[in-house]
PDB file of C-alpha atoms in Angstrom:
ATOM      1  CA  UNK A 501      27.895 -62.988  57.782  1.00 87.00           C
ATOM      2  CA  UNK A 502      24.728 -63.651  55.650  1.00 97.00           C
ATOM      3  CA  UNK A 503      24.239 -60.846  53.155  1.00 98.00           C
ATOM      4  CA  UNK A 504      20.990 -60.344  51.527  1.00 97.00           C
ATOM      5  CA  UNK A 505      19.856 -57.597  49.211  1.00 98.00           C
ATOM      6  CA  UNK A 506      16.210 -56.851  48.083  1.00 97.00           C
ATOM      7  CA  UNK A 507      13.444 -54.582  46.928  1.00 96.00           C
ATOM      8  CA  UNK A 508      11.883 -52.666  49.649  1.00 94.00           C
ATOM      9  CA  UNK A 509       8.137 -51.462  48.752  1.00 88.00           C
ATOM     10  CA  UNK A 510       6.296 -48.413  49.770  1.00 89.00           C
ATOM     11  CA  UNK A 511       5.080 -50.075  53.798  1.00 91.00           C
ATOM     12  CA  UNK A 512       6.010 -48.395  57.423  1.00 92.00           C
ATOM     13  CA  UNK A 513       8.036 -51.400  57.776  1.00 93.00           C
ATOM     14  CA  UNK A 514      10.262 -51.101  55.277  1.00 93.00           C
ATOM     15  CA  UNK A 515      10.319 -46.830  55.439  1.00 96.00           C
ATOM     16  CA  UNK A 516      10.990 -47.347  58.888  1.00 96.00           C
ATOM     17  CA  UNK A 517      14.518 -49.094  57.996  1.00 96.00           C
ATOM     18  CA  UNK A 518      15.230 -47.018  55.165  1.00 97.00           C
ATOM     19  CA  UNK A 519      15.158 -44.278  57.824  1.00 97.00           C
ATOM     20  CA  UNK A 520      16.952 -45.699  60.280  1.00 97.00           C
ATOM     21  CA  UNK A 521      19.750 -46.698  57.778  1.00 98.00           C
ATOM     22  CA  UNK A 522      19.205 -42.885  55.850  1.00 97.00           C
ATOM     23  CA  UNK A 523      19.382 -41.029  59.453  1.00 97.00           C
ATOM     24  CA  UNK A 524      22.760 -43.644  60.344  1.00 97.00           C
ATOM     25  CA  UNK A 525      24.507 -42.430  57.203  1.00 96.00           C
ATOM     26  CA  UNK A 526      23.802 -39.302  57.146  1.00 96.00           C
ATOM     27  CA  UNK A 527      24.322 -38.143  60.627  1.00 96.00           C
ATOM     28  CA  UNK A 528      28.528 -40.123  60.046  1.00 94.00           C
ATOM     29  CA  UNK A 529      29.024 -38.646  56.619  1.00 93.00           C
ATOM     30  CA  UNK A 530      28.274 -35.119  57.105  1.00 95.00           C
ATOM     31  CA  UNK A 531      29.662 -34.569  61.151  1.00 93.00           C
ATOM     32  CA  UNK A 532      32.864 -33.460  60.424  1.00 91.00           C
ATOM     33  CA  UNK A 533      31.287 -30.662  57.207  1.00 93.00           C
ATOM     34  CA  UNK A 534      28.254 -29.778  58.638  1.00 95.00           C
ATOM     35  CA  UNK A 535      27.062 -28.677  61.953  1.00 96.00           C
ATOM     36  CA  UNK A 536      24.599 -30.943  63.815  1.00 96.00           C
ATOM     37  CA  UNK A 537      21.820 -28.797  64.508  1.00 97.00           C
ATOM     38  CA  UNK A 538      22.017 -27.947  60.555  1.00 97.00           C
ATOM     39  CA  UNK A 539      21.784 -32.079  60.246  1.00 97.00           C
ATOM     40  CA  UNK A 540      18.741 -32.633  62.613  1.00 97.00           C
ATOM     41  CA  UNK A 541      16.857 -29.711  61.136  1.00 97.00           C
ATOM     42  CA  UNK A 542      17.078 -31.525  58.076  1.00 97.00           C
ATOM     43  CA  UNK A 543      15.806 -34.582  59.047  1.00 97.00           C
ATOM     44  CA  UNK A 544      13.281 -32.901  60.738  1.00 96.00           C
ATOM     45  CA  UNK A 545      11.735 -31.281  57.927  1.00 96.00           C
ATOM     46  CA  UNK A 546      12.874 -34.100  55.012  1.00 95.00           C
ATOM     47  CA  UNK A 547      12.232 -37.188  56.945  1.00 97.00           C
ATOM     48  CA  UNK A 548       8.413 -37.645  56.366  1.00 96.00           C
ATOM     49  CA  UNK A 549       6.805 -41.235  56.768  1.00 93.00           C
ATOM     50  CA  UNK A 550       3.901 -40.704  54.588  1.00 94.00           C
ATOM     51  CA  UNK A 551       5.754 -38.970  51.800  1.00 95.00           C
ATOM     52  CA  UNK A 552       7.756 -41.990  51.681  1.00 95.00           C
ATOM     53  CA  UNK A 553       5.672 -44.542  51.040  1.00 94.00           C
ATOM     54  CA  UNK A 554       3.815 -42.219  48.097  1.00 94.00           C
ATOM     55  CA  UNK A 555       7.390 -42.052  46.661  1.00 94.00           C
ATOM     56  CA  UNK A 556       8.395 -45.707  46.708  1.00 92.00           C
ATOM     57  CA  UNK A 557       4.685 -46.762  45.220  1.00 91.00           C
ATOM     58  CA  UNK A 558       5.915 -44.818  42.334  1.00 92.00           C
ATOM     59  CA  UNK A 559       6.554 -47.021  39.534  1.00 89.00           C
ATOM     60  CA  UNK A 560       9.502 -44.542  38.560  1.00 91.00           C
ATOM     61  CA  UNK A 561      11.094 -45.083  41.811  1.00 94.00           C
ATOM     62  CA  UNK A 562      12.875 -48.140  43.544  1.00 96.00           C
ATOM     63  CA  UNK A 563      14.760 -48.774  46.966  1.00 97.00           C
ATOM     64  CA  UNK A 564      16.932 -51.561  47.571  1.00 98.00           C
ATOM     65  CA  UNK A 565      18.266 -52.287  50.735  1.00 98.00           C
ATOM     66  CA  UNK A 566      21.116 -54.575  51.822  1.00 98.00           C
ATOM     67  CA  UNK A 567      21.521 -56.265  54.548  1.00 98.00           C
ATOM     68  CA  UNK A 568      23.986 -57.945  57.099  1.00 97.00           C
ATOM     69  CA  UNK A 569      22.671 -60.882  59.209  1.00 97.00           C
ATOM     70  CA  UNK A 570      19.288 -59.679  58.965  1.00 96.00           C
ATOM     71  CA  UNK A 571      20.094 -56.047  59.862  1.00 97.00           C
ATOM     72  CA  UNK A 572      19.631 -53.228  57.399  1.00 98.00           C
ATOM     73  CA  UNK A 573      23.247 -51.745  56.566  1.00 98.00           C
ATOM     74  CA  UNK A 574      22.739 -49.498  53.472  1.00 98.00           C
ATOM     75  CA  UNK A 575      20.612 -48.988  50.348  1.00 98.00           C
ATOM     76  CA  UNK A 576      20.122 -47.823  47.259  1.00 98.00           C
ATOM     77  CA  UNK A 577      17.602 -45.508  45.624  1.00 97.00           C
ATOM     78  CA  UNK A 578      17.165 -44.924  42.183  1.00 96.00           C
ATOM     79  CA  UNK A 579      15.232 -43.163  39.546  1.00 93.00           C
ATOM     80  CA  UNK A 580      14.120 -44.327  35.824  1.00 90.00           C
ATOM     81  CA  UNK A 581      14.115 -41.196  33.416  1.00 83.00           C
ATOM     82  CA  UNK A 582      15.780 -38.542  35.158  1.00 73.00           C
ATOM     83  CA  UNK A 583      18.098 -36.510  33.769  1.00 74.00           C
ATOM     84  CA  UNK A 584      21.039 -34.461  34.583  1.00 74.00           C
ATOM     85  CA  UNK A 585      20.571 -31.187  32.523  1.00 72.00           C
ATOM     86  CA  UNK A 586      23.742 -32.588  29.340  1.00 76.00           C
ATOM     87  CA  UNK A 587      22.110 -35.943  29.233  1.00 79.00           C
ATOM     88  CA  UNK A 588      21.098 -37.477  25.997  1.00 78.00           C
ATOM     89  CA  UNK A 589      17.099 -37.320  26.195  1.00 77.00           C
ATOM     90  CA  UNK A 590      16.943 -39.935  23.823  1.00 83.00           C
ATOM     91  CA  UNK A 591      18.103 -42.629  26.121  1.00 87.00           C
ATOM     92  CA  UNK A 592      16.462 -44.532  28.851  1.00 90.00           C
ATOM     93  CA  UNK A 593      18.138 -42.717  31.825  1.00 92.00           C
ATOM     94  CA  UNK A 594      18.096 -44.239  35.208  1.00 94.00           C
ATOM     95  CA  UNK A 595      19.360 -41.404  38.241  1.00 95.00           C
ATOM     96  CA  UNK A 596      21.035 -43.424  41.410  1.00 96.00           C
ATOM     97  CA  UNK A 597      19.647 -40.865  43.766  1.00 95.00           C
ATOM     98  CA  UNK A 598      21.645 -42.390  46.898  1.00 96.00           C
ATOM     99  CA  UNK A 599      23.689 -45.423  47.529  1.00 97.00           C
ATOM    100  CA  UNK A 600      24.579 -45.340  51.253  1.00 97.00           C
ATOM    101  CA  UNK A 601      26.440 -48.407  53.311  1.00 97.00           C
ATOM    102  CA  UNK A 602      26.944 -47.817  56.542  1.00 97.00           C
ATOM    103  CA  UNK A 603      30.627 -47.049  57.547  1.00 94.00           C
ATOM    104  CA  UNK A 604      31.273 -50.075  59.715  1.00 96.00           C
ATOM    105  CA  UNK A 605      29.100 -52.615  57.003  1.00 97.00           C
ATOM    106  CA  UNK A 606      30.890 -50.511  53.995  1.00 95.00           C
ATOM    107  CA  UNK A 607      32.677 -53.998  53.270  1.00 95.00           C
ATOM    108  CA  UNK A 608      33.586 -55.036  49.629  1.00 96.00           C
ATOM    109  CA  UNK A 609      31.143 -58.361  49.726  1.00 97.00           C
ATOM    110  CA  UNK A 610      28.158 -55.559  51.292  1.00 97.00           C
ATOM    111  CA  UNK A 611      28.884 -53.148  48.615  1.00 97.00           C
ATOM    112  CA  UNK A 612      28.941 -55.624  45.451  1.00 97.00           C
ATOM    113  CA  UNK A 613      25.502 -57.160  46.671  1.00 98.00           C
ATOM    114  CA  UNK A 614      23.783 -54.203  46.909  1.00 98.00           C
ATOM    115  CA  UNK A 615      25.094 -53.152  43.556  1.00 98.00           C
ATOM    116  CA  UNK A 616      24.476 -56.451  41.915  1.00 97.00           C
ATOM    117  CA  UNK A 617      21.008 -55.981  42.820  1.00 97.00           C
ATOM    118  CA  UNK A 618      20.789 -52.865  41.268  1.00 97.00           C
ATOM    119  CA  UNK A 619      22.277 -54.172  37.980  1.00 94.00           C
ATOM    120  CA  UNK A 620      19.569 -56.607  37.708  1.00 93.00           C
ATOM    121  CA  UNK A 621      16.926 -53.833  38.162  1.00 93.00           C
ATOM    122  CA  UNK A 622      18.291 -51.297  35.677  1.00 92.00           C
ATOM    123  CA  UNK A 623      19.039 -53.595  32.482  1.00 86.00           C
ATOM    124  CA  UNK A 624      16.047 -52.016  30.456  1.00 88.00           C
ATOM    125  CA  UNK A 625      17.724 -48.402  30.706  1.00 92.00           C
ATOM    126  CA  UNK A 626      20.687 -47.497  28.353  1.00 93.00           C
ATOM    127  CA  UNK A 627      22.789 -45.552  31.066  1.00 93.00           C
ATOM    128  CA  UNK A 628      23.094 -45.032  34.584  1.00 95.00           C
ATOM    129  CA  UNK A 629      23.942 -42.037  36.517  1.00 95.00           C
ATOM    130  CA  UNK A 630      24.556 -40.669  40.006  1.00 96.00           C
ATOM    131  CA  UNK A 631      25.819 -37.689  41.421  1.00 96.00           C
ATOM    132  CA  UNK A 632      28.621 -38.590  44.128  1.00 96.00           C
ATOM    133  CA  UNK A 633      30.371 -35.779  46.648  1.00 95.00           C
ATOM    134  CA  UNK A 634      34.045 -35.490  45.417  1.00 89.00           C
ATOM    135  CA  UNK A 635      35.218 -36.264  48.584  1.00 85.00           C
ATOM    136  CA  UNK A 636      33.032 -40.012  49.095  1.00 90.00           C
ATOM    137  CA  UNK A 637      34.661 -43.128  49.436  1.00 86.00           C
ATOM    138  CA  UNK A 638      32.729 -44.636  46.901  1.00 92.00           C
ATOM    139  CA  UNK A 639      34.042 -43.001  43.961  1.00 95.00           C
ATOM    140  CA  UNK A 640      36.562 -45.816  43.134  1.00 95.00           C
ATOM    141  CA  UNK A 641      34.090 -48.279  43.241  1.00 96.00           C
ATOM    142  CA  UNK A 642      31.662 -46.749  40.451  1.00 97.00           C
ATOM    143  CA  UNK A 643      34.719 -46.093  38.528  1.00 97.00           C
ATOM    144  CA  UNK A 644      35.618 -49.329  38.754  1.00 96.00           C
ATOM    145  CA  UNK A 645      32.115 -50.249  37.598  1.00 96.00           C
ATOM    146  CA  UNK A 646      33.062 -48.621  34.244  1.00 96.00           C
ATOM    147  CA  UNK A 647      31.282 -45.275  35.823  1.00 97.00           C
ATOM    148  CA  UNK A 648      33.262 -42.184  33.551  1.00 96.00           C
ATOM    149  CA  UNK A 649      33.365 -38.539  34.986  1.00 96.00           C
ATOM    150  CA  UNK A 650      30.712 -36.227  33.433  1.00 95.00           C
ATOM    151  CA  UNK A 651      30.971 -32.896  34.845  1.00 95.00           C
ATOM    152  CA  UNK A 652      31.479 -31.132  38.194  1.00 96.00           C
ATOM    153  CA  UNK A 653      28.307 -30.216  40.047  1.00 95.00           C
ATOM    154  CA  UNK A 654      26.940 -30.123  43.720  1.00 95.00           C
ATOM    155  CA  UNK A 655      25.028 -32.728  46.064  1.00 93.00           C
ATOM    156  CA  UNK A 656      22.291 -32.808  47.849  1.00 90.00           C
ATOM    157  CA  UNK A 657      21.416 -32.796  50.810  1.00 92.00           C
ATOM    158  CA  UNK A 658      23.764 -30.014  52.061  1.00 95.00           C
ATOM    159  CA  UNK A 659      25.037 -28.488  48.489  1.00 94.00           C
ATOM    160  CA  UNK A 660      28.569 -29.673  48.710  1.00 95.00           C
ATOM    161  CA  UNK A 661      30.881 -30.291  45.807  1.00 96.00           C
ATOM    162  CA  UNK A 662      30.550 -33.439  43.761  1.00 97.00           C
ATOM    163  CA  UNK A 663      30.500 -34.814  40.405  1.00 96.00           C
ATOM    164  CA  UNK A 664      28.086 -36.376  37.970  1.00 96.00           C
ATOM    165  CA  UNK A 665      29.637 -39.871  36.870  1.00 97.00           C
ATOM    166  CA  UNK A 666      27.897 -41.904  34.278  1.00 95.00           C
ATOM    167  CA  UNK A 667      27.945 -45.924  33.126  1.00 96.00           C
ATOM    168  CA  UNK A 668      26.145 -46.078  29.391  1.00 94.00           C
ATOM    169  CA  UNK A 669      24.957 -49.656  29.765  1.00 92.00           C
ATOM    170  CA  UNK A 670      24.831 -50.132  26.337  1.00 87.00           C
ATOM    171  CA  UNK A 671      28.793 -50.690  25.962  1.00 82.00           C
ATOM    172  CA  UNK A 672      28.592 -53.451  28.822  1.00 75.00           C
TER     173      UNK A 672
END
């Protein structure tokens, strides 16, 4: 299995695999908490092409996706200076918005390419944050990354409980 990770700019080709990976991951994670119709609607009204590609030409904003033998399997998006309302506004803050893998691609070798990746893109900020539901799979690996709990909170898309871990770069 080749495994390839890589900046994905603001085109329809590249917003058209983000969404197919985005729509993947979150119709699997959220089936069993949240009723379909309640998923579609949401995709319906947050799932806008053009939208997209204005985000990712942000400078502030970056999307990395991973993939497996060619094939999109997850991504990451992330933020530079955005904040969670106790963070330290003196530091260069970087937000990971979403980092989604695919269930059946959620492999160990995926996972640390992806976030390898990241690394390399985020060594100009002095921490790194992301907001991860209590219940994700997931959690062990940013704590393993050095990733310490912050404070309880909720997530996004559907409001469910989850917690605000942070990894202050400068102690790496």
């Amino acid at each position: 299995m080749e495994i390839v990770s890589k900046f994905v700019v603001g085109s329809d080709q590249g917003v058209d695999e983000f969404f197919d990976v985005k729509k993947a991951f979150i119709k699997n994670s959220y089936q069993e908490t949240i009723a379909p119709e309640i998923i579609e609607n949401y995709i319906q009204e947050h799932f806008d092409h053009r939208k997209m590609i204005n985000v990712l030409n942000d400078f502030s904003n970056q999307l990395i996706m991973v993939l497996s033998d060619q094939q999109p399997v997850g991504y990451c998006f992330f933020q530079t200076g955005n904040f969670y309302p106790e963070a330290d506004k003196n530091q260069k803050t970087t937000a990971i918005k979403e980092f989604s893998i695919l269930q059946e691609y959620d492999l160990p070798e995926v996972r640390l390419s992806l976030w390898n990746k990241v690394k390399s893109a985020i060594q100009f900020a002095d921490s790194l944050w992301i907001n991860i539901r209590e219940n994700d799979s997931q959690i062990q690996f940013f704590k393993d990354q050095k990733f310490v709990f912050v404070k309880d909170t909720v997530s996004e898309p559907f409001n469910l409980p989850s917690s605000i871990y942070e990894l202050d770069l400068k102690k790496l």
